[in-house]
PDB file of C-alpha atoms in Angstrom:
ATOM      1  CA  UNK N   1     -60.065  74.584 -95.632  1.00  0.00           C
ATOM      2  CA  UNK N   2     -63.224  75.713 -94.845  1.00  0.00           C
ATOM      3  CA  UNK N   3     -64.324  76.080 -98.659  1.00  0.00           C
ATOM      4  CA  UNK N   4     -63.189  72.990 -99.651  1.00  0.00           C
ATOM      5  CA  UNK N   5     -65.928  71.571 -96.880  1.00  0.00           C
ATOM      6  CA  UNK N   6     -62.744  69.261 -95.170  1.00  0.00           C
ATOM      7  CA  UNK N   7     -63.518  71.222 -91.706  1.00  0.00           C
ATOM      8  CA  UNK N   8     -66.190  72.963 -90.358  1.00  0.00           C
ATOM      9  CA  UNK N   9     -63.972  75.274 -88.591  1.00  0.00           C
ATOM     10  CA  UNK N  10     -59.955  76.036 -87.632  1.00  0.00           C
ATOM     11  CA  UNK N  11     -61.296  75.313 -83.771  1.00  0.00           C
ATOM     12  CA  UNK N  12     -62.577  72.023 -83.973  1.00  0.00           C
ATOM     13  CA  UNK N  13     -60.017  70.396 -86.398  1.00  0.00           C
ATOM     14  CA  UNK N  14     -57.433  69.959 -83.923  1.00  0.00           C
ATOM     15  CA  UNK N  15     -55.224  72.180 -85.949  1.00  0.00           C
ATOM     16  CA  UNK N  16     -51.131  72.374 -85.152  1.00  0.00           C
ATOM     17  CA  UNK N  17     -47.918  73.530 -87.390  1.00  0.00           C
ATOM     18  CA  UNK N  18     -44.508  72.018 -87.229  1.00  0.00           C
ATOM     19  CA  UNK N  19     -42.993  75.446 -87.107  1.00  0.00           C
ATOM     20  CA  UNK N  20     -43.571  79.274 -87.363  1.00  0.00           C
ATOM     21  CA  UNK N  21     -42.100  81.267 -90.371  1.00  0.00           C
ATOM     22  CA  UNK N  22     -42.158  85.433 -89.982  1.00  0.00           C
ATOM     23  CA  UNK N  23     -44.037  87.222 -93.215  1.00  0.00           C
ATOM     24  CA  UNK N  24     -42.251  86.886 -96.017  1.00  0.00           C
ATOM     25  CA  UNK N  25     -40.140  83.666 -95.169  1.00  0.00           C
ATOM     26  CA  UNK N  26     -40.759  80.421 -97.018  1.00  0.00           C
ATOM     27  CA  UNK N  27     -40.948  77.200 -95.139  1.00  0.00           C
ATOM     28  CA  UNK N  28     -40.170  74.379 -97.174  1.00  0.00           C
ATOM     29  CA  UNK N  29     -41.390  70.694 -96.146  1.00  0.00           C
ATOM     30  CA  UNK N  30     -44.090  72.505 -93.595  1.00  0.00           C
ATOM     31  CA  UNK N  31     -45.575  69.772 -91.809  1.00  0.00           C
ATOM     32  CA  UNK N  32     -49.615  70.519 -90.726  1.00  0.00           C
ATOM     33  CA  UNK N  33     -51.754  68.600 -88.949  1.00  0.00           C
ATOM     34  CA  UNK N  34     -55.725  68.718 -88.549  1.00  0.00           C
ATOM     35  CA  UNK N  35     -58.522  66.740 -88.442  1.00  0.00           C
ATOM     36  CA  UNK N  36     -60.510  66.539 -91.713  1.00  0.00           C
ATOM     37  CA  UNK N  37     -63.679  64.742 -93.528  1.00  0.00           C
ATOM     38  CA  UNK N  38     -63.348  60.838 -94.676  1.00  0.00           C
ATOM     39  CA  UNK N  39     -64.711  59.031 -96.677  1.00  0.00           C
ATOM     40  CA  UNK N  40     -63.593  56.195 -94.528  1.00  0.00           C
ATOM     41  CA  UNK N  41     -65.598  53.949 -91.768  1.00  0.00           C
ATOM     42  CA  UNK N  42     -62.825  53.017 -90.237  1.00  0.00           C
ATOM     43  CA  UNK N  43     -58.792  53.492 -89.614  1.00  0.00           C
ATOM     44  CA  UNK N  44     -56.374  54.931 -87.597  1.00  0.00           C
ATOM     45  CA  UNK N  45     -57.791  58.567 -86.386  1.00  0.00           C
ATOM     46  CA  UNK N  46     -61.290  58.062 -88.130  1.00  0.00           C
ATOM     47  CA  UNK N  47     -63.800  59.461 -86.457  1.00  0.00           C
ATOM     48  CA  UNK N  48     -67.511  57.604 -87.691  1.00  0.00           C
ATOM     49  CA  UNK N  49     -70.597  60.064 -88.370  1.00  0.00           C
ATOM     50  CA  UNK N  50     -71.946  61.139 -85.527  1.00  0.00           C
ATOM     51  CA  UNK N  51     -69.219  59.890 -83.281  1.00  0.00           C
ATOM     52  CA  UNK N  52     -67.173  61.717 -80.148  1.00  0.00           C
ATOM     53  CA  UNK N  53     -64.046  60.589 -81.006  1.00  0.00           C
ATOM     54  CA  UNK N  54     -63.847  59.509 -77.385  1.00  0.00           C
ATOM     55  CA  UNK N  55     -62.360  56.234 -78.044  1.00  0.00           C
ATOM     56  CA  UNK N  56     -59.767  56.775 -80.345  1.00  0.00           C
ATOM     57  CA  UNK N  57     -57.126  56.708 -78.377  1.00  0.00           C
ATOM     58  CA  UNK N  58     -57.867  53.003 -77.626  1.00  0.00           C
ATOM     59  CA  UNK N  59     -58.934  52.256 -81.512  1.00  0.00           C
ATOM     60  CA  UNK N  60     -55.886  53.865 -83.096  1.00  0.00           C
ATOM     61  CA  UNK N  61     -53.773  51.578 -80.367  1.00  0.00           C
ATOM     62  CA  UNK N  62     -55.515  48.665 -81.611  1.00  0.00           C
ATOM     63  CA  UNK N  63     -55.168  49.629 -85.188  1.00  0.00           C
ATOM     64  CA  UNK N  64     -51.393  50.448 -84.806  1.00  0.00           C
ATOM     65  CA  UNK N  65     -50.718  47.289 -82.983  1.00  0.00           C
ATOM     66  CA  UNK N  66     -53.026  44.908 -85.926  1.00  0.00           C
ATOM     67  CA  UNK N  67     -49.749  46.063 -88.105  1.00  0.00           C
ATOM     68  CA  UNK N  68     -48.483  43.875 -89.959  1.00  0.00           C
ATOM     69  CA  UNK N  69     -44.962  42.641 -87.909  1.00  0.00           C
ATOM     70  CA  UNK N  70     -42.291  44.466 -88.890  1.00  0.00           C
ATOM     71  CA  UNK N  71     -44.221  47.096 -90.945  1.00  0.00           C
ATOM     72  CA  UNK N  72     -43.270  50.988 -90.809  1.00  0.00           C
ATOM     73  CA  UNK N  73     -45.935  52.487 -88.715  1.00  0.00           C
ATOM     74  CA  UNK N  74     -46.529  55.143 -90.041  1.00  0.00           C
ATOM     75  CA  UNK N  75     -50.118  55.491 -90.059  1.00  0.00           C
ATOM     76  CA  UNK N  76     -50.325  55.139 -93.591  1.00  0.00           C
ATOM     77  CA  UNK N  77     -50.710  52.103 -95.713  1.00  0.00           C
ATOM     78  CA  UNK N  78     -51.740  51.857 -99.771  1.00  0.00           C
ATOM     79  CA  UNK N  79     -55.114  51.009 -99.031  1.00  0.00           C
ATOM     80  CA  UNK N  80     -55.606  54.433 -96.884  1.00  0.00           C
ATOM     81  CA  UNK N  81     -54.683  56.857 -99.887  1.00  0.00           C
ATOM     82  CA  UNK N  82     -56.438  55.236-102.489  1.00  0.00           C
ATOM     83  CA  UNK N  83     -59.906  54.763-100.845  1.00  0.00           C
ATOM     84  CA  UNK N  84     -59.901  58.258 -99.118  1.00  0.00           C
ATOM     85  CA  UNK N  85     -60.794  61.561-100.631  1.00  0.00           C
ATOM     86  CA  UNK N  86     -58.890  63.185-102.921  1.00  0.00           C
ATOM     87  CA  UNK N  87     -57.056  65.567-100.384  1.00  0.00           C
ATOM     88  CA  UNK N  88     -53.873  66.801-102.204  1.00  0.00           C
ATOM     89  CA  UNK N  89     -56.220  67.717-105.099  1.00  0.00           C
ATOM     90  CA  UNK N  90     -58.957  69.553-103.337  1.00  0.00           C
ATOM     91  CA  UNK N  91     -56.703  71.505-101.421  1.00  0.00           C
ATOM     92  CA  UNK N  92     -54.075  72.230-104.329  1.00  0.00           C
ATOM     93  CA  UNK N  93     -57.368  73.422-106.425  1.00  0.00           C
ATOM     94  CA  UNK N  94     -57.868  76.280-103.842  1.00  0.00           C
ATOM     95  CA  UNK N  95     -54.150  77.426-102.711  1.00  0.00           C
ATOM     96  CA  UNK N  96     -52.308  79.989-104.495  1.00  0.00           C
ATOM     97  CA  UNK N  97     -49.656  78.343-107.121  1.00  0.00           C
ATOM     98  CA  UNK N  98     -46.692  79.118-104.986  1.00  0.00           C
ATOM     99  CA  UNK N  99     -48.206  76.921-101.884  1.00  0.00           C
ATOM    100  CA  UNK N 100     -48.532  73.384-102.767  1.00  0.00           C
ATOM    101  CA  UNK N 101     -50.083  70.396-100.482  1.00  0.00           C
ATOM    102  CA  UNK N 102     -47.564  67.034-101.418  1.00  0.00           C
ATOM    103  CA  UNK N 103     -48.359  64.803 -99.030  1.00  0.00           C
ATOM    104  CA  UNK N 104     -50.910  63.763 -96.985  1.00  0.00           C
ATOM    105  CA  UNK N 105     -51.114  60.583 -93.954  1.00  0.00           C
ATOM    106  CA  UNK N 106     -53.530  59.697 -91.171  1.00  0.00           C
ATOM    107  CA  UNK N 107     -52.731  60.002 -88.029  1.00  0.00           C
ATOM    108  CA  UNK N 108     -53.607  59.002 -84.024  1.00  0.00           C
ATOM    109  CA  UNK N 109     -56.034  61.288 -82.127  1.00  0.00           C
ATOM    110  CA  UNK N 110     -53.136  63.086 -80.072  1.00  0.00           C
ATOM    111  CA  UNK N 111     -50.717  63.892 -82.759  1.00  0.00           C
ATOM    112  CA  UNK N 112     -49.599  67.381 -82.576  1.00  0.00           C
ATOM    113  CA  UNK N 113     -47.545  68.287 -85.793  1.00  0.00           C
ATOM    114  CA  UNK N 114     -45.121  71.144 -83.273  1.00  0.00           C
ATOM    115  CA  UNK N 115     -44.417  68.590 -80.825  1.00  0.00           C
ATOM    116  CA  UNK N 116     -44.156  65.967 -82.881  1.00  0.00           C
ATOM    117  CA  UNK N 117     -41.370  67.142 -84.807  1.00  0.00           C
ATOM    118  CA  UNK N 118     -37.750  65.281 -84.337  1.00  0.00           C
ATOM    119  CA  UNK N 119     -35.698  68.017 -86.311  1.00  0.00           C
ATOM    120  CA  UNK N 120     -35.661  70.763 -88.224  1.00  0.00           C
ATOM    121  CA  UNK N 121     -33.672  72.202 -91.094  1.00  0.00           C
ATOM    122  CA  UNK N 122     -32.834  75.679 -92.017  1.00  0.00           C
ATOM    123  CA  UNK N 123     -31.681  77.954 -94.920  1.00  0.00           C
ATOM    124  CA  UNK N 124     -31.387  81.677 -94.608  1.00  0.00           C
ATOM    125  CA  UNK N 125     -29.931  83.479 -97.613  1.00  0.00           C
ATOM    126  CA  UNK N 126     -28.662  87.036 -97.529  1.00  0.00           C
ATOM    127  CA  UNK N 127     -27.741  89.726-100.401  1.00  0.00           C
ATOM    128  CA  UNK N 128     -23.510  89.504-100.663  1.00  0.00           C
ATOM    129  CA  UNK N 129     -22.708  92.607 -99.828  1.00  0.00           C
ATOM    130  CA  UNK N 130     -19.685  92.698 -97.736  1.00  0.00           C
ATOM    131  CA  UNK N 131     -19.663  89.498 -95.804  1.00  0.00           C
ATOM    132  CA  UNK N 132     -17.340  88.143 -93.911  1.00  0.00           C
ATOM    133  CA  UNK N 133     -17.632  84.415 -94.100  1.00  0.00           C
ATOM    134  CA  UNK N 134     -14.698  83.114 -92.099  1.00  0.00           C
ATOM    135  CA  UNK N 135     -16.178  85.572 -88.998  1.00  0.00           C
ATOM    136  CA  UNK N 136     -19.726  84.008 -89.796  1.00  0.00           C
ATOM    137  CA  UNK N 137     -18.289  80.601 -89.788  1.00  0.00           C
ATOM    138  CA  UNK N 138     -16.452  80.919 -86.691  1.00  0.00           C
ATOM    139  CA  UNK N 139     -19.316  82.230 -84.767  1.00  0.00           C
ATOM    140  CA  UNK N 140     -22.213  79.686 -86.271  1.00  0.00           C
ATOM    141  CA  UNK N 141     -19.532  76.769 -84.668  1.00  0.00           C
ATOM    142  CA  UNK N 142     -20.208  78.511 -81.340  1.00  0.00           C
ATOM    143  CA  UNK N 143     -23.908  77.610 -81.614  1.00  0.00           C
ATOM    144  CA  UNK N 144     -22.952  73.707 -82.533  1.00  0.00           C
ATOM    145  CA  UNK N 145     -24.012  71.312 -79.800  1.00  0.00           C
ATOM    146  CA  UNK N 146     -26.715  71.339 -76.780  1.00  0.00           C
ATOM    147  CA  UNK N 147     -27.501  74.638 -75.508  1.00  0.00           C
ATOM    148  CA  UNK N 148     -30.473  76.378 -73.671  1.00  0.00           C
ATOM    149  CA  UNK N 149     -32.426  78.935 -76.251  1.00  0.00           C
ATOM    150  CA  UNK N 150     -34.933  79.571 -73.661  1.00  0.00           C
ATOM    151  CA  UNK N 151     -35.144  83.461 -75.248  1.00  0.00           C
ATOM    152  CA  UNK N 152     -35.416  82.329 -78.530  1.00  0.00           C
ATOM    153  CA  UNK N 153     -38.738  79.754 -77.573  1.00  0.00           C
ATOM    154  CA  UNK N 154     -42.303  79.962 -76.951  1.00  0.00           C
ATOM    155  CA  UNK N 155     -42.642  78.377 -73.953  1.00  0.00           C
ATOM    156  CA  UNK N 156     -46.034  76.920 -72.112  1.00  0.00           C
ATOM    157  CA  UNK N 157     -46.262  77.725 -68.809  1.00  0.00           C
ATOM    158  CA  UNK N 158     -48.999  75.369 -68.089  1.00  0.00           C
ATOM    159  CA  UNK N 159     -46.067  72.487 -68.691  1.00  0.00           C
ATOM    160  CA  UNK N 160     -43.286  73.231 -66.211  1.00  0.00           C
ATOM    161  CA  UNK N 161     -40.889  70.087 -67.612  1.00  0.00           C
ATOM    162  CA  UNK N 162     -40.888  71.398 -71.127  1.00  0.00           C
ATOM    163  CA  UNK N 163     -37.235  71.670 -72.295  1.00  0.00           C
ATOM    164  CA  UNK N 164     -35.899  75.024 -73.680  1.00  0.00           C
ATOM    165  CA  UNK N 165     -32.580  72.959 -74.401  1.00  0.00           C
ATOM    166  CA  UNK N 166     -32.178  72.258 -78.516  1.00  0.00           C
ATOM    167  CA  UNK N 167     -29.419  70.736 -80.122  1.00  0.00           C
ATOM    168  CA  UNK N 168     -27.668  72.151 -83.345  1.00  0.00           C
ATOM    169  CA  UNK N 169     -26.143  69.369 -85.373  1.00  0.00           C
ATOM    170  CA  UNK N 170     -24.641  71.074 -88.246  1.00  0.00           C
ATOM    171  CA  UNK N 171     -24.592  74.896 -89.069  1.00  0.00           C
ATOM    172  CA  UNK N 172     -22.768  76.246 -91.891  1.00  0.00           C
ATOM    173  CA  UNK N 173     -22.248  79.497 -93.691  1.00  0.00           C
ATOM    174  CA  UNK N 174     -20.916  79.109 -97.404  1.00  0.00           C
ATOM    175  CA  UNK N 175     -21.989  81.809-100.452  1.00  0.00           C
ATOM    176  CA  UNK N 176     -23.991  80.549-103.570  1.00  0.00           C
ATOM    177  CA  UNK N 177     -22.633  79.831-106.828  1.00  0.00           C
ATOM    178  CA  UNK N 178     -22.526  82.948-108.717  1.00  0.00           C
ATOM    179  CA  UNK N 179     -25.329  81.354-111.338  1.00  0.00           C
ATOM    180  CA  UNK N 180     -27.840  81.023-108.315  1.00  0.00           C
ATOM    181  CA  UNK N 181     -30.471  83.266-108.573  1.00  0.00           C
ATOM    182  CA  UNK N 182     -32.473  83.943-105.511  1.00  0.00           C
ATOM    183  CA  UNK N 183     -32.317  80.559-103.797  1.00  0.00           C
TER     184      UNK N 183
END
């Protein structure tokens, strides 16, 4: 990010991840947030040249409520992605070919892409081998449902509300068709 001149440095863009993956795990749909260069003057999240940034929380109000009535809020309108900078270009020019940027939306000065995040979905695949599937069905329905993973979280300590309680909404176990290669 730094080459491509949209931030000056990973501690001063605000930078957050919807989730962690371990080395070697793919993550699918990734969801990043950060603040970057614009070529806008205005909008929801813009910070103007030379600005603090102190009063966006009261601008991006403003600019969220000055929605049109009835209009998905977003944070994202037409308008927004075709006068900013090319940012799925300039990014997908410097990544390797396996990582790709695809989207791309403005957002209000607070927005934290971890916390932020309503759900998640998973896929884990393992070799065949000698599986047994009705075993590993039977004990991913144990997991169905609101439970407390508190020793599978990162928790902040400086936030003594935060919930370690998650809720699993579906979790199933079924093997690949035999001409899937890989995943």
């Amino acid at each position: 990010l730094t080459k491509t001149c949209l931030i000056l440095s990973r501690e001063t863009s605000n930078y957050s991840r919807c989730a962690r993956t371990d080395k070697g795990v793919s993550a699918l749909g990734q969801v990043v947030g950060l603040r970057v260069r614009s070529k806008l003057l205005t909008g929801l999240g813009v910070v103007p040249a030379g600005g603090t940034g102190e009063d966006l929380d009261l601008r991006d109000k403003q600019w969220w409520l000055a929605r049109a009535e009835g209009e998905a809020h977003t944070g994202c309108s037409i308008e927004d992605v075709n006068d900013e900078l090319p940012y799925l270009q300039v990014l997908n020019a410097v990544l390797p070919p396996e990582i790709r940027a695809t989207a791309w939306c403005p957002v209000e000065k607070g927005f934290n892409a971890r916390f932020a995040c309503t759900g998640r979905s998973y896929r884990y695949f393992f070799s065949r081998g000698d599986l047994d599937i009705p075993a590993m069905k039977e004990a991913a329905s144990y997991l169905i449902g609101e439970h407390d993973f508190r020793n599978f979280c990162k928790t902040d300590t400086s936030k003594p509300n935060q919930t370690t309680n998650r809720r699993i909404i579906e979790f199933d176990v079924a093997p690949l068709d035999d001409d899937h290669e890989g995943g």
